[in-house]
């Protein structure tokens, strides 16, 4: 926890990293840097570090000398993967700050498909330090196919965060396999944003976002979601051997 989470924040902010968790908890947090060339980024990073620092006692019980695997009920999942707020918009839960990974197991309703896993990676709009590297590692080592999901809203189509997450996925493959050969783009249709979905699709290639197929899907509709899975599995059935061979050769 100290090496993977805390130390990168100190280094990014130009502080001397703590030598132990006792050192981290027992000493005052250095003041926020001033006159930084990227003030907004510095503010975001410092606020994340403050969250780890000021609420340490509320999640420290999960930090053990050896990696701890905790089995929880389905009703408790939210407590360990997301922040919760009270009526005054104050954070009330900090368990997730000590969680490295969450694995959720369930029965898959389609018995003809065995051992399928969905890896829900973080987006890159408000990431903590280290999240990008963990995303790259997951894409490079654990994932056979990528689904980019975008919800077309607002006036501006593709922005810098879209480009960034695409480039991050591209980087994960290290030029061993074209990203467009093993990814789909899903544009989330909510019943009223058809024009925006069409605009996103028309401008996608111009922005350098290349995928095998771009689908406009109502993600709240179970039948449409099922059709996406069917298309993905069909594509992998016909192409996974060739893709794996190309990847292994590289």
PDB file of C-alpha atoms in Angstrom:
ATOM      1  CA  UNK A   1       0.000   0.000   0.000  1.00  0.00           C
ATOM      2  CA  UNK A   2       2.818   2.387   0.916  1.00  0.00           C
ATOM      3  CA  UNK A   3       4.806   1.638  -2.254  1.00  0.00           C
ATOM      4  CA  UNK A   4       1.941   1.337  -4.760  1.00  0.00           C
ATOM      5  CA  UNK A   5      -0.396   4.050  -3.483  1.00  0.00           C
ATOM      6  CA  UNK A   6       1.123   6.561  -1.068  1.00  0.00           C
ATOM      7  CA  UNK A   7       4.681   6.978  -2.368  1.00  0.00           C
ATOM      8  CA  UNK A   8       3.653   7.980  -5.954  1.00  0.00           C
ATOM      9  CA  UNK A   9       1.566  10.876  -4.563  1.00  0.00           C
ATOM     10  CA  UNK A  10       4.490  12.217  -2.566  1.00  0.00           C
ATOM     11  CA  UNK A  11       6.827  11.881  -5.523  1.00  0.00           C
ATOM     12  CA  UNK A  12       4.389  13.528  -7.932  1.00  0.00           C
ATOM     13  CA  UNK A  13       3.995  16.490  -5.565  1.00  0.00           C
ATOM     14  CA  UNK A  14       7.743  16.798  -4.915  1.00  0.00           C
ATOM     15  CA  UNK A  15       7.578  15.638  -1.264  1.00  0.00           C
ATOM     16  CA  UNK A  16       9.958  13.263   0.508  1.00  0.00           C
ATOM     17  CA  UNK A  17       8.017   9.961   0.702  1.00  0.00           C
ATOM     18  CA  UNK A  18       7.304   8.457   4.148  1.00  0.00           C
ATOM     19  CA  UNK A  19       9.450   5.465   5.113  1.00  0.00           C
ATOM     20  CA  UNK A  20       6.607   3.589   6.809  1.00  0.00           C
ATOM     21  CA  UNK A  21       2.866   3.760   7.387  1.00  0.00           C
ATOM     22  CA  UNK A  22       3.607   4.952  10.914  1.00  0.00           C
ATOM     23  CA  UNK A  23       5.682   7.742   9.385  1.00  0.00           C
ATOM     24  CA  UNK A  24       2.846   8.569   6.972  1.00  0.00           C
ATOM     25  CA  UNK A  25       0.207   8.666   9.709  1.00  0.00           C
ATOM     26  CA  UNK A  26       2.289  10.278  12.430  1.00  0.00           C
ATOM     27  CA  UNK A  27       3.674  13.292  10.581  1.00  0.00           C
ATOM     28  CA  UNK A  28       1.782  16.318   9.252  1.00  0.00           C
ATOM     29  CA  UNK A  29       0.949  16.310   5.570  1.00  0.00           C
ATOM     30  CA  UNK A  30       3.230  18.738   3.681  1.00  0.00           C
ATOM     31  CA  UNK A  31       1.444  21.868   2.419  1.00  0.00           C
ATOM     32  CA  UNK A  32       0.153  21.893  -1.140  1.00  0.00           C
ATOM     33  CA  UNK A  33       2.782  23.066  -3.661  1.00  0.00           C
ATOM     34  CA  UNK A  34       2.347  26.593  -4.967  1.00  0.00           C
ATOM     35  CA  UNK A  35       3.193  28.037  -8.389  1.00  0.00           C
ATOM     36  CA  UNK A  36       3.009  24.593  -9.993  1.00  0.00           C
ATOM     37  CA  UNK A  37       2.883  24.658 -13.830  1.00  0.00           C
ATOM     38  CA  UNK A  38      -0.199  22.367 -13.721  1.00  0.00           C
ATOM     39  CA  UNK A  39      -2.270  23.803 -10.838  1.00  0.00           C
ATOM     40  CA  UNK A  40      -5.496  21.898 -11.570  1.00  0.00           C
ATOM     41  CA  UNK A  41      -3.675  18.552 -11.738  1.00  0.00           C
ATOM     42  CA  UNK A  42      -1.773  19.370  -8.551  1.00  0.00           C
ATOM     43  CA  UNK A  43      -5.017  20.281  -6.771  1.00  0.00           C
ATOM     44  CA  UNK A  44      -6.647  16.986  -7.776  1.00  0.00           C
ATOM     45  CA  UNK A  45      -3.624  14.904  -6.732  1.00  0.00           C
ATOM     46  CA  UNK A  46      -3.304  16.711  -3.397  1.00  0.00           C
ATOM     47  CA  UNK A  47      -7.002  16.225  -2.627  1.00  0.00           C
ATOM     48  CA  UNK A  48      -6.689  12.485  -3.254  1.00  0.00           C
ATOM     49  CA  UNK A  49      -3.664  12.336  -0.949  1.00  0.00           C
ATOM     50  CA  UNK A  50      -5.589  14.236   1.725  1.00  0.00           C
ATOM     51  CA  UNK A  51      -8.358  11.640   1.511  1.00  0.00           C
ATOM     52  CA  UNK A  52      -5.859   8.840   2.185  1.00  0.00           C
ATOM     53  CA  UNK A  53      -4.228  10.847   4.988  1.00  0.00           C
ATOM     54  CA  UNK A  54      -7.159  12.248   6.960  1.00  0.00           C
ATOM     55  CA  UNK A  55      -9.272   9.088   6.816  1.00  0.00           C
ATOM     56  CA  UNK A  56      -6.464   6.613   7.440  1.00  0.00           C
ATOM     57  CA  UNK A  57      -7.964   5.315  10.697  1.00  0.00           C
ATOM     58  CA  UNK A  58     -11.222   4.482   8.909  1.00  0.00           C
ATOM     59  CA  UNK A  59      -9.658   2.011   6.476  1.00  0.00           C
ATOM     60  CA  UNK A  60      -6.375   1.036   8.192  1.00  0.00           C
ATOM     61  CA  UNK A  61      -7.907  -2.130   9.678  1.00  0.00           C
ATOM     62  CA  UNK A  62      -7.873  -3.648   6.186  1.00  0.00           C
ATOM     63  CA  UNK A  63      -4.132  -3.137   5.746  1.00  0.00           C
ATOM     64  CA  UNK A  64      -2.374  -6.333   6.807  1.00  0.00           C
ATOM     65  CA  UNK A  65       1.284  -7.475   6.638  1.00  0.00           C
ATOM     66  CA  UNK A  66       0.231  -9.988   3.972  1.00  0.00           C
ATOM     67  CA  UNK A  67      -2.375  -9.494   1.273  1.00  0.00           C
ATOM     68  CA  UNK A  68      -5.815 -10.126   2.717  1.00  0.00           C
ATOM     69  CA  UNK A  69      -8.659 -11.701   0.767  1.00  0.00           C
ATOM     70  CA  UNK A  70     -11.998 -10.799   2.295  1.00  0.00           C
ATOM     71  CA  UNK A  71     -15.177 -12.582   1.227  1.00  0.00           C
ATOM     72  CA  UNK A  72     -18.246 -10.370   1.361  1.00  0.00           C
ATOM     73  CA  UNK A  73     -21.962 -10.594   0.598  1.00  0.00           C
ATOM     74  CA  UNK A  74     -23.450  -9.220  -2.614  1.00  0.00           C
ATOM     75  CA  UNK A  75     -25.242  -6.529  -0.609  1.00  0.00           C
ATOM     76  CA  UNK A  76     -21.865  -5.269   0.683  1.00  0.00           C
ATOM     77  CA  UNK A  77     -20.101  -4.864  -2.672  1.00  0.00           C
ATOM     78  CA  UNK A  78     -20.854  -1.148  -2.976  1.00  0.00           C
ATOM     79  CA  UNK A  79     -19.133  -0.445   0.366  1.00  0.00           C
ATOM     80  CA  UNK A  80     -15.823  -1.677  -1.045  1.00  0.00           C
ATOM     81  CA  UNK A  81     -15.841  -0.254  -4.578  1.00  0.00           C
ATOM     82  CA  UNK A  82     -17.305   3.243  -4.376  1.00  0.00           C
ATOM     83  CA  UNK A  83     -17.666   6.362  -2.277  1.00  0.00           C
ATOM     84  CA  UNK A  84     -20.948   7.089  -0.509  1.00  0.00           C
ATOM     85  CA  UNK A  85     -22.173  10.491   0.651  1.00  0.00           C
ATOM     86  CA  UNK A  86     -24.607  11.794   3.264  1.00  0.00           C
ATOM     87  CA  UNK A  87     -27.334  14.386   2.687  1.00  0.00           C
ATOM     88  CA  UNK A  88     -24.768  17.212   3.035  1.00  0.00           C
ATOM     89  CA  UNK A  89     -22.623  15.583   0.314  1.00  0.00           C
ATOM     90  CA  UNK A  90     -19.957  14.535   2.834  1.00  0.00           C
ATOM     91  CA  UNK A  91     -18.148  11.220   2.244  1.00  0.00           C
ATOM     92  CA  UNK A  92     -19.132   8.527   4.734  1.00  0.00           C
ATOM     93  CA  UNK A  93     -17.343   5.404   3.523  1.00  0.00           C
ATOM     94  CA  UNK A  94     -13.614   4.824   3.005  1.00  0.00           C
ATOM     95  CA  UNK A  95     -13.244   1.032   2.722  1.00  0.00           C
ATOM     96  CA  UNK A  96     -12.444   1.317  -0.990  1.00  0.00           C
ATOM     97  CA  UNK A  97      -9.194   3.148  -0.238  1.00  0.00           C
ATOM     98  CA  UNK A  98      -7.688  -0.126   1.013  1.00  0.00           C
ATOM     99  CA  UNK A  99      -9.017  -2.332  -1.813  1.00  0.00           C
ATOM    100  CA  UNK A 100      -6.643  -3.452  -4.547  1.00  0.00           C
ATOM    101  CA  UNK A 101      -9.019  -5.648  -6.555  1.00  0.00           C
ATOM    102  CA  UNK A 102     -12.563  -6.988  -6.432  1.00  0.00           C
ATOM    103  CA  UNK A 103     -13.495 -10.363  -7.952  1.00  0.00           C
ATOM    104  CA  UNK A 104     -17.221 -11.100  -8.267  1.00  0.00           C
ATOM    105  CA  UNK A 105     -18.380 -14.628  -9.094  1.00  0.00           C
ATOM    106  CA  UNK A 106     -21.866 -15.575 -10.280  1.00  0.00           C
ATOM    107  CA  UNK A 107     -23.653 -18.121 -12.419  1.00  0.00           C
ATOM    108  CA  UNK A 108     -23.819 -17.188 -16.114  1.00  0.00           C
ATOM    109  CA  UNK A 109     -27.338 -17.785 -17.499  1.00  0.00           C
ATOM    110  CA  UNK A 110     -26.150 -19.057 -20.901  1.00  0.00           C
ATOM    111  CA  UNK A 111     -24.851 -22.524 -20.085  1.00  0.00           C
ATOM    112  CA  UNK A 112     -23.307 -23.013 -23.542  1.00  0.00           C
ATOM    113  CA  UNK A 113     -20.771 -20.279 -22.726  1.00  0.00           C
ATOM    114  CA  UNK A 114     -18.318 -21.291 -20.011  1.00  0.00           C
ATOM    115  CA  UNK A 115     -15.865 -19.292 -17.926  1.00  0.00           C
ATOM    116  CA  UNK A 116     -16.629 -15.829 -19.223  1.00  0.00           C
ATOM    117  CA  UNK A 117     -15.338 -12.831 -17.271  1.00  0.00           C
ATOM    118  CA  UNK A 118     -16.092  -9.126 -17.513  1.00  0.00           C
ATOM    119  CA  UNK A 119     -13.281  -6.858 -16.361  1.00  0.00           C
ATOM    120  CA  UNK A 120     -14.770  -3.458 -15.562  1.00  0.00           C
ATOM    121  CA  UNK A 121     -11.778  -1.141 -15.785  1.00  0.00           C
ATOM    122  CA  UNK A 122     -11.644   2.394 -14.483  1.00  0.00           C
ATOM    123  CA  UNK A 123     -12.309   5.252 -16.824  1.00  0.00           C
ATOM    124  CA  UNK A 124      -9.743   8.002 -17.097  1.00  0.00           C
ATOM    125  CA  UNK A 125     -11.712  11.133 -16.298  1.00  0.00           C
ATOM    126  CA  UNK A 126     -10.808  11.276 -12.598  1.00  0.00           C
ATOM    127  CA  UNK A 127      -8.221   8.613 -11.980  1.00  0.00           C
ATOM    128  CA  UNK A 128      -5.969   8.221  -8.999  1.00  0.00           C
ATOM    129  CA  UNK A 129      -2.233   7.891  -9.472  1.00  0.00           C
ATOM    130  CA  UNK A 130      -1.329   4.386 -10.599  1.00  0.00           C
ATOM    131  CA  UNK A 131      -4.755   3.618 -12.073  1.00  0.00           C
ATOM    132  CA  UNK A 132      -3.531   4.075 -15.635  1.00  0.00           C
ATOM    133  CA  UNK A 133      -0.653   1.642 -15.133  1.00  0.00           C
ATOM    134  CA  UNK A 134      -2.999  -0.943 -13.605  1.00  0.00           C
ATOM    135  CA  UNK A 135      -5.349  -0.504 -16.557  1.00  0.00           C
ATOM    136  CA  UNK A 136      -2.493  -1.068 -19.013  1.00  0.00           C
ATOM    137  CA  UNK A 137      -1.424  -4.192 -17.140  1.00  0.00           C
ATOM    138  CA  UNK A 138      -4.963  -5.602 -17.178  1.00  0.00           C
ATOM    139  CA  UNK A 139      -5.415  -4.921 -20.894  1.00  0.00           C
ATOM    140  CA  UNK A 140      -2.039  -6.446 -21.737  1.00  0.00           C
ATOM    141  CA  UNK A 141      -2.288  -9.578 -19.593  1.00  0.00           C
ATOM    142  CA  UNK A 142      -5.867 -10.442 -18.626  1.00  0.00           C
ATOM    143  CA  UNK A 143      -8.196  -9.378 -21.423  1.00  0.00           C
ATOM    144  CA  UNK A 144      -9.073 -11.000 -24.762  1.00  0.00           C
ATOM    145  CA  UNK A 145     -11.417  -8.333 -26.114  1.00  0.00           C
ATOM    146  CA  UNK A 146     -12.147  -4.685 -25.375  1.00  0.00           C
ATOM    147  CA  UNK A 147     -15.507  -2.920 -25.318  1.00  0.00           C
ATOM    148  CA  UNK A 148     -15.212   0.858 -25.264  1.00  0.00           C
ATOM    149  CA  UNK A 149     -18.404   2.384 -23.873  1.00  0.00           C
ATOM    150  CA  UNK A 150     -19.329   6.014 -24.550  1.00  0.00           C
ATOM    151  CA  UNK A 151     -22.499   7.873 -23.593  1.00  0.00           C
ATOM    152  CA  UNK A 152     -22.996  10.623 -26.235  1.00  0.00           C
ATOM    153  CA  UNK A 153     -24.274  13.670 -24.380  1.00  0.00           C
ATOM    154  CA  UNK A 154     -23.590  17.398 -24.563  1.00  0.00           C
ATOM    155  CA  UNK A 155     -22.589  19.432 -27.578  1.00  0.00           C
ATOM    156  CA  UNK A 156     -18.981  18.348 -28.007  1.00  0.00           C
ATOM    157  CA  UNK A 157     -18.274  14.884 -29.476  1.00  0.00           C
ATOM    158  CA  UNK A 158     -14.996  13.097 -28.809  1.00  0.00           C
ATOM    159  CA  UNK A 159     -12.761  14.929 -26.315  1.00  0.00           C
ATOM    160  CA  UNK A 160      -9.244  14.524 -24.976  1.00  0.00           C
ATOM    161  CA  UNK A 161     -10.259  11.922 -22.374  1.00  0.00           C
ATOM    162  CA  UNK A 162     -11.650   9.717 -25.150  1.00  0.00           C
ATOM    163  CA  UNK A 163      -8.388  10.018 -27.061  1.00  0.00           C
ATOM    164  CA  UNK A 164      -6.428   9.351 -23.903  1.00  0.00           C
ATOM    165  CA  UNK A 165      -8.231   6.142 -22.965  1.00  0.00           C
ATOM    166  CA  UNK A 166      -7.942   4.855 -26.531  1.00  0.00           C
ATOM    167  CA  UNK A 167      -4.224   5.623 -26.606  1.00  0.00           C
ATOM    168  CA  UNK A 168      -3.803   3.928 -23.230  1.00  0.00           C
ATOM    169  CA  UNK A 169      -5.374   0.747 -24.582  1.00  0.00           C
ATOM    170  CA  UNK A 170      -3.198   1.033 -27.696  1.00  0.00           C
ATOM    171  CA  UNK A 171      -0.126   1.411 -25.517  1.00  0.00           C
ATOM    172  CA  UNK A 172      -1.002  -1.755 -23.580  1.00  0.00           C
ATOM    173  CA  UNK A 173      -0.547  -3.883 -26.686  1.00  0.00           C
ATOM    174  CA  UNK A 174       2.881  -2.385 -27.406  1.00  0.00           C
ATOM    175  CA  UNK A 175       2.248  -2.591 -31.143  1.00  0.00           C
ATOM    176  CA  UNK A 176       1.959  -6.397 -30.977  1.00  0.00           C
ATOM    177  CA  UNK A 177      -1.594  -6.425 -32.308  1.00  0.00           C
ATOM    178  CA  UNK A 178      -3.721  -3.715 -33.925  1.00  0.00           C
ATOM    179  CA  UNK A 179      -6.205  -2.495 -31.331  1.00  0.00           C
ATOM    180  CA  UNK A 180      -8.887  -2.215 -34.006  1.00  0.00           C
ATOM    181  CA  UNK A 181      -8.722  -5.998 -34.500  1.00  0.00           C
ATOM    182  CA  UNK A 182      -9.931  -6.818 -30.997  1.00  0.00           C
ATOM    183  CA  UNK A 183     -12.218  -4.019 -29.892  1.00  0.00           C
ATOM    184  CA  UNK A 184     -15.769  -2.734 -30.405  1.00  0.00           C
ATOM    185  CA  UNK A 185     -17.140   0.712 -29.598  1.00  0.00           C
ATOM    186  CA  UNK A 186     -20.557   0.888 -27.898  1.00  0.00           C
ATOM    187  CA  UNK A 187     -22.460   4.164 -28.131  1.00  0.00           C
ATOM    188  CA  UNK A 188     -25.123   4.214 -25.432  1.00  0.00           C
ATOM    189  CA  UNK A 189     -28.518   5.200 -26.873  1.00  0.00           C
ATOM    190  CA  UNK A 190     -31.033   6.464 -24.299  1.00  0.00           C
ATOM    191  CA  UNK A 191     -34.019   6.924 -26.607  1.00  0.00           C
ATOM    192  CA  UNK A 192     -33.432  10.626 -27.257  1.00  0.00           C
ATOM    193  CA  UNK A 193     -29.772  10.980 -28.268  1.00  0.00           C
ATOM    194  CA  UNK A 194     -29.854   9.269 -31.685  1.00  0.00           C
ATOM    195  CA  UNK A 195     -28.440  12.346 -33.460  1.00  0.00           C
ATOM    196  CA  UNK A 196     -25.554  12.589 -31.005  1.00  0.00           C
ATOM    197  CA  UNK A 197     -24.787   8.882 -31.410  1.00  0.00           C
ATOM    198  CA  UNK A 198     -24.681   9.357 -35.186  1.00  0.00           C
ATOM    199  CA  UNK A 199     -22.370  12.369 -34.856  1.00  0.00           C
ATOM    200  CA  UNK A 200     -20.028  10.425 -32.601  1.00  0.00           C
ATOM    201  CA  UNK A 201     -19.948   7.538 -35.066  1.00  0.00           C
ATOM    202  CA  UNK A 202     -19.304   9.808 -38.061  1.00  0.00           C
ATOM    203  CA  UNK A 203     -16.420  11.646 -36.344  1.00  0.00           C
ATOM    204  CA  UNK A 204     -14.831   8.633 -34.661  1.00  0.00           C
ATOM    205  CA  UNK A 205     -12.317   7.664 -37.366  1.00  0.00           C
ATOM    206  CA  UNK A 206     -11.357  11.291 -37.953  1.00  0.00           C
ATOM    207  CA  UNK A 207     -10.309  11.460 -34.299  1.00  0.00           C
ATOM    208  CA  UNK A 208      -8.127   8.367 -34.731  1.00  0.00           C
ATOM    209  CA  UNK A 209     -10.386   6.011 -32.747  1.00  0.00           C
ATOM    210  CA  UNK A 210     -10.402   2.823 -34.826  1.00  0.00           C
ATOM    211  CA  UNK A 211     -12.303  -0.285 -33.747  1.00  0.00           C
ATOM    212  CA  UNK A 212     -13.554  -3.399 -35.519  1.00  0.00           C
ATOM    213  CA  UNK A 213     -17.188  -2.403 -35.160  1.00  0.00           C
ATOM    214  CA  UNK A 214     -19.118   0.568 -33.757  1.00  0.00           C
ATOM    215  CA  UNK A 215     -22.526  -0.320 -32.296  1.00  0.00           C
ATOM    216  CA  UNK A 216     -25.300   1.988 -31.110  1.00  0.00           C
ATOM    217  CA  UNK A 217     -26.983   0.169 -28.241  1.00  0.00           C
ATOM    218  CA  UNK A 218     -29.512   0.915 -25.522  1.00  0.00           C
ATOM    219  CA  UNK A 219     -27.505  -0.463 -22.606  1.00  0.00           C
ATOM    220  CA  UNK A 220     -30.615  -0.508 -20.396  1.00  0.00           C
ATOM    221  CA  UNK A 221     -32.299  -2.993 -22.725  1.00  0.00           C
ATOM    222  CA  UNK A 222     -31.416  -6.578 -21.767  1.00  0.00           C
ATOM    223  CA  UNK A 223     -32.127  -7.889 -25.277  1.00  0.00           C
ATOM    224  CA  UNK A 224     -29.823  -5.340 -26.900  1.00  0.00           C
ATOM    225  CA  UNK A 225     -27.127  -6.034 -24.309  1.00  0.00           C
ATOM    226  CA  UNK A 226     -27.473  -9.741 -25.053  1.00  0.00           C
ATOM    227  CA  UNK A 227     -27.058  -9.032 -28.765  1.00  0.00           C
ATOM    228  CA  UNK A 228     -23.785  -7.211 -28.070  1.00  0.00           C
ATOM    229  CA  UNK A 229     -22.474 -10.254 -26.216  1.00  0.00           C
ATOM    230  CA  UNK A 230     -23.591 -12.482 -29.080  1.00  0.00           C
ATOM    231  CA  UNK A 231     -21.710 -10.336 -31.605  1.00  0.00           C
ATOM    232  CA  UNK A 232     -18.564 -10.325 -29.479  1.00  0.00           C
ATOM    233  CA  UNK A 233     -18.611 -14.088 -28.941  1.00  0.00           C
ATOM    234  CA  UNK A 234     -19.299 -14.695 -32.624  1.00  0.00           C
ATOM    235  CA  UNK A 235     -16.364 -12.491 -33.610  1.00  0.00           C
ATOM    236  CA  UNK A 236     -14.037 -14.224 -31.152  1.00  0.00           C
ATOM    237  CA  UNK A 237     -15.189 -17.662 -32.287  1.00  0.00           C
ATOM    238  CA  UNK A 238     -14.165 -16.832 -35.840  1.00  0.00           C
ATOM    239  CA  UNK A 239     -10.994 -14.851 -35.099  1.00  0.00           C
ATOM    240  CA  UNK A 240      -9.461 -15.635 -31.689  1.00  0.00           C
ATOM    241  CA  UNK A 241      -7.079 -18.341 -32.976  1.00  0.00           C
ATOM    242  CA  UNK A 242      -5.614 -16.032 -35.606  1.00  0.00           C
ATOM    243  CA  UNK A 243      -5.427 -13.079 -33.210  1.00  0.00           C
ATOM    244  CA  UNK A 244      -3.714 -15.162 -30.533  1.00  0.00           C
ATOM    245  CA  UNK A 245      -1.216 -16.520 -33.044  1.00  0.00           C
ATOM    246  CA  UNK A 246      -0.421 -13.010 -34.276  1.00  0.00           C
ATOM    247  CA  UNK A 247       0.002 -11.783 -30.713  1.00  0.00           C
ATOM    248  CA  UNK A 248       2.229 -14.683 -29.674  1.00  0.00           C
ATOM    249  CA  UNK A 249       4.385 -14.338 -32.784  1.00  0.00           C
ATOM    250  CA  UNK A 250       4.961 -10.687 -31.928  1.00  0.00           C
TER     251      UNK A 250
END
